[in-house]
Coordinates of C-alpha atoms and ligand atoms in Angstrom, one line a residue:
M1 CA -21.6 -11.0 -10.7
E2 CA -24.3 -13.2 -9.7
F3 CA -22.4 -15.0 -6.9
L4 CA -22.5 -10.9 -5.2
Q5 CA -26.1 -10.7 -3.9
S6 CA -26.5 -7.3 -3.7
E7 CA -29.1 -7.1 -1.0
R8 CA -27.4 -9.7 0.9
I9 CA -24.3 -7.2 0.7
F10 CA -25.8 -4.2 1.5
N11 CA -26.7 -4.1 5.0
E12 CA -28.1 -1.2 6.8
K13 CA -26.8 -2.6 10.1
Y14 CA -22.7 -2.6 9.3
N15 CA -23.1 0.6 7.5
K16 CA -19.5 2.5 7.4
K17 CA -20.1 4.9 11.0
F18 CA -16.8 5.7 11.2
D19 CA -14.8 8.0 9.0
G20 CA -11.5 7.5 10.2
Y21 CA -8.8 5.0 9.0
V22 CA -8.7 2.2 10.3
Q23 CA -5.1 0.4 9.7
Y24 CA -4.3 -3.4 9.3
G25 CA -1.7 -3.2 11.8
T26 CA 1.0 -5.5 13.7
A27 CA -1.6 -8.1 14.8
G28 CA -5.3 -7.3 12.5
F29 CA -7.2 -4.1 13.5
R30 CA -7.0 -2.7 16.7
T31 CA -8.9 0.1 18.0
K32 CA -12.0 1.8 19.8
A33 CA -14.6 -1.3 20.1
N34 CA -17.8 0.9 19.0
V35 CA -16.0 1.5 15.5
L36 CA -15.6 -1.6 14.4
E37 CA -18.6 -3.2 13.7
H38 CA -18.5 -2.3 9.9
V39 CA -14.6 -3.5 9.9
L40 CA -15.7 -6.7 11.4
Y41 CA -18.6 -7.1 8.6
R42 CA -16.5 -7.4 5.7
M43 CA -13.8 -9.0 7.5
G44 CA -16.1 -11.7 7.5
I45 CA -16.7 -11.1 3.7
L46 CA -12.9 -11.0 3.2
A47 CA -12.6 -14.4 5.5
V48 CA -14.6 -16.3 2.9
L49 CA -12.8 -14.8 -0.3
R50 CA -9.3 -15.9 1.6
S51 CA -10.9 -19.4 1.9
K52 CA -12.0 -19.5 -0.8
V53 CA -8.1 -18.7 -2.7
K54 CA -6.6 -21.1 -0.7
N55 CA -9.4 -23.8 -0.4
A56 CA -8.8 -23.9 3.0
A57 CA -10.4 -23.1 6.2
I58 CA -9.2 -19.2 7.6
G59 CA -9.4 -18.5 11.0
L60 CA -11.4 -15.2 12.1
M61 CA -10.2 -14.2 16.0
I62 CA -11.4 -11.1 17.7
T63 CA -9.6 -9.8 20.6
A64 CA -7.5 -6.3 21.3
S65 CA -5.1 -9.0 23.2
H66 CA -3.1 -6.6 25.4
N67 CA -4.9 -3.3 25.1
I68 CA -7.4 -1.6 27.3
G69 CA -10.8 -3.4 27.6
S70 CA -13.0 -0.8 25.6
D71 CA -10.2 -1.5 22.9
N72 CA -11.2 -4.5 20.6
G73 CA -9.8 -5.9 17.0
V74 CA -9.8 -8.6 14.5
K75 CA -7.2 -10.9 12.5
L76 CA -7.2 -13.4 10.0
I77 CA -5.2 -16.7 10.1
D78 CA -3.9 -18.1 7.3
P79 CA -4.7 -21.9 6.7
A80 CA -1.2 -23.1 8.3
G81 CA -2.1 -21.2 11.5
E82 CA 0.2 -18.3 10.8
M83 CA -0.9 -14.7 10.2
L84 CA -2.9 -13.5 7.3
E85 CA 0.1 -12.9 4.4
A86 CA 1.2 -9.4 4.2
S87 CA -0.3 -8.5 0.8
W88 CA -3.5 -9.8 1.9
E89 CA -3.0 -7.0 4.5
L90 CA -3.6 -4.1 2.6
I91 CA -6.7 -5.7 0.7
A92 CA -7.8 -6.3 3.9
T93 CA -7.2 -2.4 5.0
H94 CA -8.6 -1.5 1.4
L95 CA -11.5 -3.3 2.1
A96 CA -12.4 -1.9 6.0
N97 CA -12.2 1.9 4.4
V98 CA -14.3 1.9 1.2
E99 CA -17.2 4.3 1.1
D100 CA -20.8 1.8 1.6
T101 CA -21.3 2.7 -2.1
K102 CA -18.4 1.0 -3.3
L103 CA -18.2 -2.3 -1.4
I104 CA -19.9 -4.6 -3.8
A105 CA -16.7 -3.1 -6.6
T106 CA -14.1 -3.2 -4.8
I107 CA -15.9 -7.3 -3.6
E108 CA -15.5 -7.8 -7.3
Q109 CA -12.2 -6.2 -7.6
I110 CA -10.5 -8.5 -5.1
I111 CA -12.5 -11.7 -6.8
K112 CA -11.0 -10.7 -9.9
E113 CA -7.6 -10.0 -8.5
Q114 CA -7.2 -12.7 -6.5
N115 CA -8.3 -15.1 -9.4
V116 CA -10.9 -16.0 -6.6
N117 CA -12.9 -19.6 -7.3
I118 CA -16.3 -18.7 -6.3
S119 CA -17.7 -21.9 -6.7
T120 CA -15.1 -23.4 -4.1
E121 CA -16.8 -24.2 -0.5
A122 CA -15.2 -21.6 2.3
V123 CA -14.9 -22.4 5.6
V124 CA -14.0 -19.5 8.8
I125 CA -13.1 -20.9 11.8
I126 CA -14.3 -18.2 14.1
G127 CA -13.5 -17.3 18.0
R128 CA -13.4 -14.2 20.2
D129 CA -12.1 -13.4 23.7
T130 CA -13.9 -12.0 26.8
R131 CA -14.4 -8.4 26.0
E132 CA -17.8 -7.2 26.4
S133 CA -17.8 -5.7 22.9
S134 CA -16.9 -9.2 21.6
P135 CA -20.6 -10.5 20.9
A136 CA -21.6 -7.8 18.9
L137 CA -18.7 -8.5 16.5
F138 CA -18.5 -11.6 16.2
N139 CA -22.2 -11.5 15.1
A140 CA -20.7 -8.6 12.9
A141 CA -18.5 -11.3 11.2
V142 CA -20.7 -14.0 11.2
I143 CA -23.2 -11.8 9.4
G144 CA -20.5 -10.7 6.8
I145 CA -19.6 -14.8 6.2
Q146 CA -23.2 -15.5 5.7
A147 CA -23.2 -12.7 3.3
L148 CA -21.2 -14.8 1.1
N149 CA -22.7 -18.5 2.1
G150 CA -19.4 -19.2 4.0
I151 CA -19.3 -22.0 6.3
V152 CA -19.2 -20.2 9.6
K153 CA -17.1 -22.9 12.4
D154 CA -17.7 -21.2 15.7
F155 CA -15.6 -21.8 19.0
A156 CA -17.1 -19.3 20.9
V157 CA -14.8 -17.9 23.5
V158 CA -11.1 -19.1 23.5
T159 CA -7.1 -17.5 23.8
T160 CA -5.6 -16.5 20.2
P161 CA -3.5 -19.7 20.2
Q162 CA -6.1 -21.7 20.6
L163 CA -7.5 -20.7 17.5
H164 CA -4.7 -20.2 15.4
Y165 CA -4.5 -24.4 16.5
L166 CA -7.8 -25.2 15.6
V167 CA -7.4 -23.9 11.8
V168 CA -4.1 -25.8 11.3
C169 CA -5.5 -29.0 12.6
T170 CA -8.6 -28.6 10.5
N171 CA -6.3 -28.1 7.3
T172 CA -4.5 -31.1 8.7
D173 CA -7.2 -33.6 8.5
S174 CA -6.0 -33.8 12.4
N175 CA -2.6 -34.4 11.5
Y176 CA -1.3 -31.4 13.7
G177 CA -3.8 -32.6 16.7
S178 CA -7.4 -33.2 17.2
P179 CA -9.4 -30.2 16.0
T180 CA -11.5 -29.2 19.3
L181 CA -10.8 -27.3 22.2
H182 CA -10.6 -30.8 24.1
G183 CA -7.7 -31.7 21.4
Y184 CA -5.9 -28.9 22.2
Y185 CA -5.8 -29.3 26.2
E186 CA -5.3 -32.9 25.8
K187 CA -2.6 -32.6 23.4
L188 CA -0.3 -30.2 24.9
S189 CA -1.2 -31.8 28.8
Q190 CA -0.5 -35.2 27.7
S191 CA 2.9 -34.5 26.5
F192 CA 3.6 -32.6 29.0
K193 CA 2.8 -35.1 32.1
H194 CA 4.8 -38.0 29.9
I195 CA 8.0 -36.3 30.0
R196 CA 8.2 -35.3 33.4
Q197 CA 7.8 -39.0 34.2
S198 CA 11.5 -39.9 33.4
K199 CA 12.8 -37.5 35.7
I200 CA 12.9 -38.5 39.7
N201 CA 15.2 -36.2 41.2
N202 CA 13.4 -32.5 40.9
G203 CA 16.4 -30.4 42.5
Q204 CA 15.4 -26.8 43.2
Y205 CA 12.3 -27.5 41.3
V206 CA 8.7 -27.3 42.8
A207 CA 5.8 -28.1 40.1
E208 CA 3.5 -25.3 41.6
L209 CA 3.5 -21.6 40.6
S210 CA 1.5 -18.1 40.3
L211 CA -0.4 -17.2 37.6
D212 CA -2.0 -13.6 37.0
A213 CA -4.4 -14.5 33.5
A214 CA -4.7 -10.5 33.3
N215 CA -8.5 -11.1 33.6
G216 CA -8.9 -12.2 30.3
V217 CA -9.5 -15.1 28.2
G218 CA -6.8 -17.2 30.2
A219 CA -8.3 -17.5 33.0
I220 CA -10.4 -19.8 31.5
A221 CA -7.7 -22.0 29.9
A222 CA -5.5 -21.7 33.0
K223 CA -8.6 -23.2 35.3
E224 CA -9.0 -26.1 32.0
F225 CA -5.3 -26.7 32.0
Q226 CA -5.8 -27.3 35.7
K227 CA -7.9 -30.2 35.0
Y228 CA -6.4 -32.0 32.6
L229 CA -2.7 -31.6 34.5
G230 CA -4.0 -32.2 37.7
T231 CA -1.0 -32.7 40.1
T232 CA 1.4 -32.2 37.6
L233 CA 1.6 -28.9 38.2
T234 CA 0.0 -26.8 41.1
I235 CA -1.4 -23.3 39.2
N236 CA -2.3 -20.5 42.3
L237 CA -4.8 -18.3 39.6
Y238 CA -5.2 -14.3 39.9
N239 CA -6.7 -12.1 38.3
D240 CA -9.1 -14.7 37.3
G241 CA -11.9 -13.1 35.2
N242 CA -13.5 -11.2 37.5
G243 CA -11.8 -7.9 37.5
E244 CA -10.7 -5.2 34.6
L245 CA -9.1 -6.8 31.6
N246 CA -5.5 -6.4 31.4
S247 CA -5.9 -3.5 34.2
M248 CA -2.8 -2.9 36.3
C249 CA -1.8 -6.5 35.3
G250 CA -0.8 -9.1 32.4
A251 CA 2.2 -9.8 30.5
D252 CA 2.7 -6.3 29.1
Y253 CA 1.7 -3.9 31.9
V254 CA 4.5 -6.5 33.6
K255 CA 6.9 -5.9 31.6
V256 CA 6.4 -2.7 30.5
K257 CA 6.6 -1.4 34.3
Q258 CA 8.8 -4.4 35.6
V259 CA 6.5 -4.5 39.0
P260 CA 4.1 -7.5 39.5
P261 CA 0.4 -7.4 39.2
T262 CA -2.2 -5.8 41.2
N263 CA -4.4 -8.4 43.4
F264 CA -1.6 -11.4 43.6
V265 CA -0.2 -12.5 46.3
L266 CA 3.4 -12.4 46.0
K267 CA 5.8 -15.3 48.2
P268 CA 9.7 -14.8 47.8
N269 CA 11.2 -16.6 45.5
V270 CA 7.7 -18.5 44.1
R271 CA 7.8 -18.6 40.5
C272 CA 5.3 -16.5 38.8
V273 CA 4.2 -16.6 35.9
S274 CA 2.0 -13.6 33.8
I275 CA 0.5 -14.0 30.9
D276 CA -1.8 -11.4 28.4
G277 CA -5.6 -10.6 27.7
D278 CA -5.4 -13.1 24.7
A279 CA -3.1 -15.8 26.1
D280 CA -0.3 -15.6 23.5
R281 CA 2.5 -13.8 25.3
V282 CA 3.9 -15.1 28.3
I283 CA 6.5 -13.6 31.0
Y284 CA 7.8 -15.0 34.5
F285 CA 8.8 -12.9 37.8
Y286 CA 9.6 -13.3 41.4
V287 CA 10.6 -11.4 44.2
D288 CA 13.2 -12.0 46.4
E289 CA 13.4 -12.2 50.2
N290 CA 13.8 -8.2 50.2
N291 CA 10.9 -7.8 48.2
K292 CA 13.1 -6.9 45.2
F293 CA 11.4 -7.6 41.8
H294 CA 12.7 -10.0 39.3
L295 CA 11.5 -10.3 35.7
L296 CA 12.2 -13.0 33.2
D297 CA 10.4 -12.0 29.6
G298 CA 10.6 -13.3 26.4
D299 CA 14.6 -13.2 26.0
R300 CA 15.3 -15.5 29.0
I301 CA 12.4 -17.9 27.6
A302 CA 14.5 -17.9 24.9
V303 CA 17.6 -18.4 26.1
L304 CA 16.3 -20.7 28.0
V305 CA 15.4 -22.7 25.5
A306 CA 18.0 -22.3 23.5
G307 CA 20.4 -23.6 25.6
Y308 CA 18.6 -26.9 26.4
F309 CA 18.2 -27.6 23.0
K310 CA 21.4 -27.3 22.4
E311 CA 22.4 -30.3 24.8
L312 CA 19.8 -32.1 24.0
L313 CA 20.9 -32.1 20.2
Q314 CA 24.5 -32.1 20.9
E315 CA 23.8 -35.7 23.2
C316 CA 21.5 -36.8 20.0
G317 CA 24.7 -36.7 18.1
L318 CA 23.0 -34.4 15.3
T319 CA 23.6 -31.2 13.7
F320 CA 20.8 -28.9 12.5
Q321 CA 21.1 -25.4 11.5
F322 CA 19.7 -24.0 14.3
G323 CA 19.0 -20.3 14.9
L324 CA 17.1 -17.7 17.5
V325 CA 14.9 -14.6 16.4
Q326 CA 14.4 -11.3 18.5
T327 CA 13.5 -7.6 18.0
A328 CA 15.2 -4.4 18.6
Y329 CA 13.7 -4.8 22.1
A330 CA 15.7 -7.8 22.8
N331 CA 17.9 -6.9 26.0
G332 CA 21.6 -6.3 24.7
G333 CA 22.5 -8.7 27.8
S334 CA 21.0 -11.6 25.5
T335 CA 22.1 -11.1 22.7
N336 CA 25.1 -11.1 23.8
Y337 CA 24.9 -14.3 25.9
I338 CA 23.1 -16.3 22.9
S339 CA 25.8 -15.0 20.4
N340 CA 29.0 -15.1 22.8
V341 CA 28.3 -17.9 25.6
L342 CA 25.9 -20.4 23.5
K343 CA 27.7 -19.5 20.3
I344 CA 23.9 -19.9 18.3
P345 CA 23.3 -17.7 15.0
V346 CA 21.2 -14.6 16.2
V347 CA 19.2 -12.8 13.6
C348 CA 17.0 -9.3 14.5
A349 CA 13.2 -9.1 12.7
L350 CA 10.6 -6.4 12.8
T351 CA 8.1 -6.3 16.0
G352 CA 5.4 -8.3 15.0
V353 CA 5.5 -12.6 15.5
K354 CA 4.6 -12.9 11.7
H355 CA 8.1 -11.1 10.8
L356 CA 9.9 -13.1 13.4
L357 CA 8.6 -16.3 11.9
S358 CA 9.2 -16.0 8.6
K359 CA 13.0 -15.5 9.7
A360 CA 12.8 -18.9 11.9
L361 CA 11.6 -20.7 9.4
E362 CA 15.0 -20.1 7.3
F363 CA 16.4 -22.5 10.3
D364 CA 15.6 -26.3 10.6
I365 CA 14.8 -25.7 14.1
G366 CA 14.0 -21.6 14.6
I367 CA 13.4 -20.3 18.3
Y368 CA 11.5 -16.6 17.9
F369 CA 11.0 -14.7 21.2
E370 CA 9.8 -10.8 21.5
A371 CA 11.0 -9.6 25.0
N372 CA 7.4 -9.2 25.6
G373 CA 7.3 -12.6 25.7
H374 CA 5.9 -13.8 22.1
G375 CA 7.0 -16.4 20.6
T376 CA 7.4 -20.0 20.0
V377 CA 10.0 -22.7 18.3
V378 CA 9.0 -24.1 14.9
F379 CA 11.0 -27.4 13.4
K380 CA 11.5 -28.4 10.1
D381 CA 9.8 -31.9 9.0
T382 CA 13.3 -33.4 8.1
V383 CA 14.1 -33.3 12.2
I384 CA 11.9 -34.4 13.2
Q385 CA 12.4 -37.2 10.7
T386 CA 15.7 -37.5 11.7
L387 CA 15.0 -37.5 15.3
K388 CA 12.3 -40.4 14.3
D389 CA 15.2 -42.5 12.3
T390 CA 17.5 -42.0 15.6
I391 CA 15.3 -43.6 17.8
T392 CA 14.8 -46.5 15.7
N393 CA 18.6 -46.8 14.6
S394 CA 20.3 -49.8 16.5
E395 CA 23.4 -49.1 16.2
L396 CA 22.9 -45.7 18.6
S397 CA 23.8 -46.1 21.9
T398 CA 20.9 -45.2 24.7
T399 CA 21.9 -42.1 25.5
K400 CA 21.9 -40.4 21.7
K401 CA 18.1 -42.5 21.4
A402 CA 16.8 -41.1 24.6
A403 CA 17.7 -37.6 23.7
A404 CA 16.2 -37.7 20.7
L405 CA 13.1 -38.8 21.9
R406 CA 12.9 -36.4 24.7
L407 CA 13.2 -34.0 22.2
L408 CA 10.6 -35.4 20.1
S409 CA 8.3 -35.6 22.7
I410 CA 9.3 -31.4 23.8
I411 CA 7.8 -30.9 20.3
D412 CA 4.4 -31.8 20.9
V413 CA 4.5 -29.9 23.8
I414 CA 5.3 -27.2 21.7
N415 CA 2.5 -24.8 19.8
Q416 CA 4.3 -24.5 16.5
T417 CA 1.5 -22.3 15.2
V418 CA 2.0 -19.1 17.0
G419 CA 3.3 -17.9 20.3
D420 CA 0.9 -19.3 23.2
A421 CA 1.2 -18.5 26.7
F422 CA 0.0 -22.1 28.3
S423 CA 2.1 -23.9 25.4
D424 CA 5.7 -21.7 26.0
M425 CA 4.5 -22.1 30.1
L426 CA 4.6 -25.8 30.2
L427 CA 7.8 -26.2 27.8
V428 CA 9.6 -23.8 30.5
E429 CA 8.2 -25.6 33.5
T430 CA 9.4 -28.7 31.2
I431 CA 13.3 -27.7 31.2
L432 CA 13.3 -25.9 34.6
H433 CA 12.0 -29.4 35.5
A434 CA 14.7 -31.8 33.4
K435 CA 17.3 -29.2 35.2
G436 CA 15.7 -29.2 38.8
W437 CA 16.6 -25.3 38.8
S438 CA 14.3 -23.1 40.4
I439 CA 13.5 -19.5 38.9
I440 CA 17.0 -17.9 40.8
D441 CA 19.2 -20.7 39.4
W442 CA 17.7 -20.1 35.6
E443 CA 17.8 -16.2 36.3
K444 CA 21.7 -16.8 37.0
R445 CA 22.8 -17.3 33.4
Y446 CA 23.4 -13.7 32.1
D447 CA 22.6 -10.3 33.4
D448 CA 20.4 -8.1 32.0
L449 CA 20.9 -4.5 31.2
P450 CA 19.4 -2.3 32.7
N451 CA 16.5 -1.0 30.7
K452 CA 12.9 0.6 30.2
Q453 CA 10.4 1.5 28.0
L454 CA 8.1 4.8 27.9
L455 CA 5.1 5.7 25.6
V456 CA 4.8 8.8 23.8
R457 CA 0.9 10.3 22.5
V458 CA 1.7 12.2 19.0
S459 CA -0.6 13.7 16.4
D460 CA 0.4 11.6 14.2
K461 CA 2.4 8.1 14.8
N462 CA 3.4 7.5 11.1
L463 CA 5.4 10.5 11.3
I464 CA 8.0 8.1 12.5
T465 CA 9.5 5.7 9.9
T466 CA 12.0 3.6 10.5
T467 CA 14.9 1.4 9.1
N468 CA 17.0 -1.4 10.1
A469 CA 14.5 -3.7 12.0
E470 CA 13.5 -0.6 13.6
R471 CA 16.6 0.3 14.9
Q472 CA 16.9 3.4 13.6
C473 CA 14.4 6.0 12.5
V474 CA 14.5 7.3 8.7
T475 CA 11.8 10.7 9.5
P476 CA 11.4 13.1 11.2
I477 CA 14.8 13.9 9.2
G478 CA 17.3 14.5 11.5
I479 CA 15.8 12.9 14.4
Q480 CA 18.3 9.6 14.4
E481 CA 21.6 11.8 14.5
E482 CA 20.0 13.4 17.7
I483 CA 18.9 9.9 19.4
D484 CA 23.0 8.9 18.6
K485 CA 24.0 11.8 20.4
V486 CA 22.0 11.0 23.1
V487 CA 23.0 7.8 23.5
S488 CA 26.7 8.0 22.9
K489 CA 26.9 9.9 26.5
Y490 CA 25.9 6.5 28.7
R491 CA 27.9 3.4 28.3
K492 CA 26.4 0.3 26.7
G493 CA 23.5 3.0 25.5
R494 CA 21.2 1.5 22.8
S495 CA 17.7 3.5 22.0
F496 CA 15.4 3.2 19.6
V497 CA 11.7 4.5 18.5
R498 CA 9.2 3.4 16.5
P499 CA 5.2 3.6 16.2
S500 CA 3.2 1.1 17.9
G501 CA 1.4 -1.2 15.2
T502 CA -1.8 -1.3 18.1
E503 CA -1.8 1.3 19.9
D504 CA -1.6 5.1 18.8
V505 CA 1.7 5.8 20.7
V506 CA 4.8 5.7 19.8
R507 CA 7.6 3.7 21.0
V508 CA 10.3 4.2 23.6
Y509 CA 12.6 1.8 24.0
A510 CA 16.8 2.8 26.6
E511 CA 19.0 0.5 27.7
C512 CA 22.4 1.5 29.5
E513 CA 24.7 0.1 31.8
D514 CA 24.1 1.9 34.5
P515 CA 20.3 1.9 36.4
N516 CA 21.0 5.4 37.8
D517 CA 21.4 6.8 33.7
L518 CA 18.2 5.2 32.7
N519 CA 15.8 7.4 32.8
R520 CA 17.5 10.6 32.3
M521 CA 18.2 8.8 29.1
I522 CA 15.1 7.5 27.8
T523 CA 13.2 11.2 28.5
E524 CA 15.7 12.8 26.7
V525 CA 14.9 10.3 23.9
A526 CA 11.2 10.3 24.3
L527 CA 11.1 14.4 24.4
L528 CA 13.3 14.4 20.7
V529 CA 10.1 12.2 19.3
Y530 CA 7.6 14.6 21.6
R531 CA 9.3 17.7 20.3
R532 CA 10.0 16.5 16.8
A533 CA 6.8 14.5 15.6
G534 CA 4.2 16.7 17.3
G535 CA 3.8 15.1 21.0
I536 CA 0.1 16.0 22.6
G537 CA -0.2 16.3 26.1
P538 CA 2.1 17.0 29.2
E539 CA 6.6 17.2 27.7
P540 CA 7.6 13.9 29.3
Q541 CA 9.1 14.8 32.5
L542 CA 12.7 13.5 34.2
I543 CA 11.4 11.2 36.5
Ligands
LIG601 C1 0.9 -7.7 19.6 C2 1.8 -8.5 18.6 C3 3.4 -8.6 19.0 C4 3.6 -7.1 19.3 C5 2.4 -6.6 20.3 C6 3.2 -5.0 20.2 O1 0.9 -8.3 20.5 O2 1.4 -9.9 17.9 O3 3.8 -9.5 18.0 O4 5.2 -7.5 20.2 O5 1.5 -6.7 19.1 O6 3.1 -4.5 18.8 P1 3.4 -2.9 19.1 O7 4.2 -2.7 19.6 O8 3.5 -2.4 17.4 O9 2.1 -2.3 19.5 P2 -0.7 -8.7 21.2 O10 -0.6 -10.0 22.4 O11 -0.9 -7.3 21.8 O12 -1.4 -9.2 20.1

């Protein structure tokens, strides 16, 4: 093919120097940064092909999010700001692993099989996080894009959700917002400030919080947001980029360890927020007068949003198909509250926002949240149109119209393209402010079951396979029966294991009624994984 000039594609600098297999996982390729250059180069090429197929701009984000600083990764973002289509994940994995000598033939094959129109202009919107390895990986991706004459739109250092936002704005002729970082900050902060004008009595709510930015790119975004928000919300920033990325700080650390981050000033009952390394996850926490730690994770955020939206919809007198999507990690306490108290349909999806999103899109209003704080809300166009019609309907009461207007304004605070730590934080702040709630008032809605997570290192994590939205193990044969036997000993016990799609580990989750049983229960399950799936390093010990 003339389009593929071999002298441009063969680039010794980006030859494959790593023999191991890399896989497009939960959120793209993620592994040690020093083995990724050829992958980035090839993903630059793939992004051009994808852009030609979709006849739209494609996003390419360089980040390893919550992983340690020496890791890095890349993910492609489809035209509507969603994660790369699943069938292309397989193509990406294949392209990343082929030998250099087969690179051109593989590209030719993709062009043929996917009916790529090579004369279509290709645009790739590219961004990266603050990792030391990101600039070199960025260069590799750009050279890959240019090897196929793609146009690079470089947004330099951005959060992952900002890149998703930029992609959707570019592809919708700015209908969703202006495709600039200024447009992003302006859209979210203006709507946030606008909604707050209408509430005078703030009850227990205080417009100030402490934010742990994981020493990642979110620290830059937090400082920018503060400029746009002014005095509407004061953000006291910690782990602002001067320390080690995701090291004893950030949303993943705080959620999994259930402790406050390091380098953080804690004051009793003050609302605290942790985001992760690329600012797509958020969780809340506080310590009480007795210095006891309290976590308000993604489940709590989902419940807060669902409860508030339900109230507003009732006030508007509107009925929509309204549902919530969780994963196996959702605390049983939250699922019970959503189903039995809020009476909102709740479904369970596989880990990874792409899986939650596809289920959320089945509802008119779909709220999806992973317990780790990754999620957002999506609205069908018909919902937005109905709300607009309600506002202008002179036959309806002022109360109904006001509630519809409020819901419509809140939609503008939400980054619907993907979970966004800042957008989600502003949404939580909007609701707490509207209800006049402190973080303690918010927490009182329901009780979480005591829960814990552990990591088990094994020789091949893919020996563990699962079914039923990851709640049951298929292999190693017989392990599920053994897990069931352990779980049956504990009241309200539940446990599952699954291979991580972002780290080389097996994750173990457990919850039960009595906190004193928790360590024993999870250690027993972790031990089963260790023994049945080729554990490496020391055996899990009861702590
Ligand atoms: C990514 C995904 C999340 C997922 C998390 C952990 O988050 O976007 O949906 O929950 O990885 O996945 P796993 O358990 O498969 O390792 P992030 O924030 O790291 O991009």
